[in-house]
XYZ file of N, CA and C in Angstrom:
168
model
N -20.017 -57.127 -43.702
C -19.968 -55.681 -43.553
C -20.948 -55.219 -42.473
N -22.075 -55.876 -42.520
C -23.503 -55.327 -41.605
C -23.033 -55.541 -40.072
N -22.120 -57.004 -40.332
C -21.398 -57.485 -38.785
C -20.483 -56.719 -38.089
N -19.988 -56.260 -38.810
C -18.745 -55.461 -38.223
C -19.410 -53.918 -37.839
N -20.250 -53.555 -38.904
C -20.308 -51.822 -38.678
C -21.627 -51.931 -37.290
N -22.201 -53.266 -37.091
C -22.997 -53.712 -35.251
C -21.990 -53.948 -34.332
N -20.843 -54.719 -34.397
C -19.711 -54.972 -33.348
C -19.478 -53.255 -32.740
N -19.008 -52.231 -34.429
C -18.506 -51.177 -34.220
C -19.355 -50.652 -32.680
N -20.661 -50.257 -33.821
C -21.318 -49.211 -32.738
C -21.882 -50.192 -31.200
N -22.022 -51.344 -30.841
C -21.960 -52.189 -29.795
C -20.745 -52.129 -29.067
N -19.187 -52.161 -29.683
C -17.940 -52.287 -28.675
C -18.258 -49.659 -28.407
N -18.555 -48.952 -28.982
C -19.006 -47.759 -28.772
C -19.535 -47.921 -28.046
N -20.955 -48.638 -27.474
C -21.743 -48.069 -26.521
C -21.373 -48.575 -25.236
N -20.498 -49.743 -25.308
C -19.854 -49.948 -24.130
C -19.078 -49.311 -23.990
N -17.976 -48.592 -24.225
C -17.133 -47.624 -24.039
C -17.724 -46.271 -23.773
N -18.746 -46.222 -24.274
C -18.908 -44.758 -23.545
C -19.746 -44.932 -22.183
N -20.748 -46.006 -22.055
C -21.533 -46.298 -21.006
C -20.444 -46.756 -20.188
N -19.174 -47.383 -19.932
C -18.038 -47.128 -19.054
C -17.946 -45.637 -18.898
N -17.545 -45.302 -19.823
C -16.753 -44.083 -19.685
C -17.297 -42.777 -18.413
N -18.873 -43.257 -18.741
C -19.584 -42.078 -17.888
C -19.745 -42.556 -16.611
N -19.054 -43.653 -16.238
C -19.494 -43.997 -15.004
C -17.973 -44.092 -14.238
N -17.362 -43.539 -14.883
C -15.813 -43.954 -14.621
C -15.336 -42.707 -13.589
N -15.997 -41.551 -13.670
C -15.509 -40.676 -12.587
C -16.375 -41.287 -11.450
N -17.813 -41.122 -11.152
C -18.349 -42.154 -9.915
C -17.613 -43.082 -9.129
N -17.073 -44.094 -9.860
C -16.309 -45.028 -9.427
C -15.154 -44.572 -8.976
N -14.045 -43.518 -9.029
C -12.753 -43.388 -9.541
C -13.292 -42.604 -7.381
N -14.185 -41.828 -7.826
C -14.315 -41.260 -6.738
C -14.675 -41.362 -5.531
N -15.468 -43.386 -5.880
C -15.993 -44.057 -4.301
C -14.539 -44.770 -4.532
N -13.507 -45.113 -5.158
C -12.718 -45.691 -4.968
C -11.426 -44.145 -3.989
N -12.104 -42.943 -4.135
C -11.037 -42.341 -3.086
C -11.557 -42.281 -1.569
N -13.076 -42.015 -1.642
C -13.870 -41.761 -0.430
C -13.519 -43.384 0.749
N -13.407 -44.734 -0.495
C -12.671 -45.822 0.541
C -11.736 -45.483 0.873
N -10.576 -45.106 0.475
C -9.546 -45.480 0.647
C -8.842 -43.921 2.177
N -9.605 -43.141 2.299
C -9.883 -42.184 3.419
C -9.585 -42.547 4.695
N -10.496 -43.670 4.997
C -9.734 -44.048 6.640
C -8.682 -44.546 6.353
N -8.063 -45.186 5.316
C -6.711 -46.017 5.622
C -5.570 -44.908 5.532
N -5.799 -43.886 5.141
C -5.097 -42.543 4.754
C -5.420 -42.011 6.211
N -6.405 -41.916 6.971
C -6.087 -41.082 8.389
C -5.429 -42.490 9.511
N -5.514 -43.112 9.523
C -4.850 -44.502 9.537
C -3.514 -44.382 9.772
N -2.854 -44.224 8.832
C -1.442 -44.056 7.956
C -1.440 -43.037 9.235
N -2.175 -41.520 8.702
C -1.649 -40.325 9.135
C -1.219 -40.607 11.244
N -2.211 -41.077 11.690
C -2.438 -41.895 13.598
C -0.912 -42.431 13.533
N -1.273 -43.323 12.400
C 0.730 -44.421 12.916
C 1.704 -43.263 12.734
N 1.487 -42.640 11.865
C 2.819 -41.792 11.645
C 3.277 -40.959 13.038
N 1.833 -40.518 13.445
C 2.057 -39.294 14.515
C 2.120 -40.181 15.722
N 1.507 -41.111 16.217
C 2.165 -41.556 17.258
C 3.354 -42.379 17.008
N 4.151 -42.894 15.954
C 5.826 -42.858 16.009
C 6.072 -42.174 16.124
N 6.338 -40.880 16.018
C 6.980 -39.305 16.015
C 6.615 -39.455 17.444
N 5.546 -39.540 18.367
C 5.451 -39.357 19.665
C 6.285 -40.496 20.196
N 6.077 -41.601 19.948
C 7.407 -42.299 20.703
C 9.123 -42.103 20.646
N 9.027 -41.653 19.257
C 10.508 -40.868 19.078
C 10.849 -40.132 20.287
N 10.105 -39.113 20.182
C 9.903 -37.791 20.802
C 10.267 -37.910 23.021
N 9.591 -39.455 23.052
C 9.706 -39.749 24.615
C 11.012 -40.300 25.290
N 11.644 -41.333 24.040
C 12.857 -41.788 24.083
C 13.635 -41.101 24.272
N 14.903 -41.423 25.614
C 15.885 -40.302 25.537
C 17.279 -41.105 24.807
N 17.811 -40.173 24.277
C 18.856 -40.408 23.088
C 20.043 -41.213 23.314
């Protein structure tokens, strides 16, 4: 009984000590992912500019 109701509040404090760190993370995982998103946005706009030069 003593084992289980220590697992309890031990598998708790890992879950919440995740939990609070989970927006931090969530949010260096968008601030990376930024240049590959203006990246993306460069390829897109210079295809549209080569479209754009080609005559039909």
């Amino acid at each position: 009984m003593t084992t289980t109701i220590l697992a309890a509040i031990g598998a708790l404090t890992l879950i919440l000590h995740t939990a609070a760190r989970l927006p931090h993370a969530l949010a260096d995982l968008l601030r990376a992912f930024l240049p590959v998103i203006n990246a993306l946005d460069e390829l897109r706009a210079a295809l549209a500019r080569g479209r754009r030069r080609r005559p039909s």
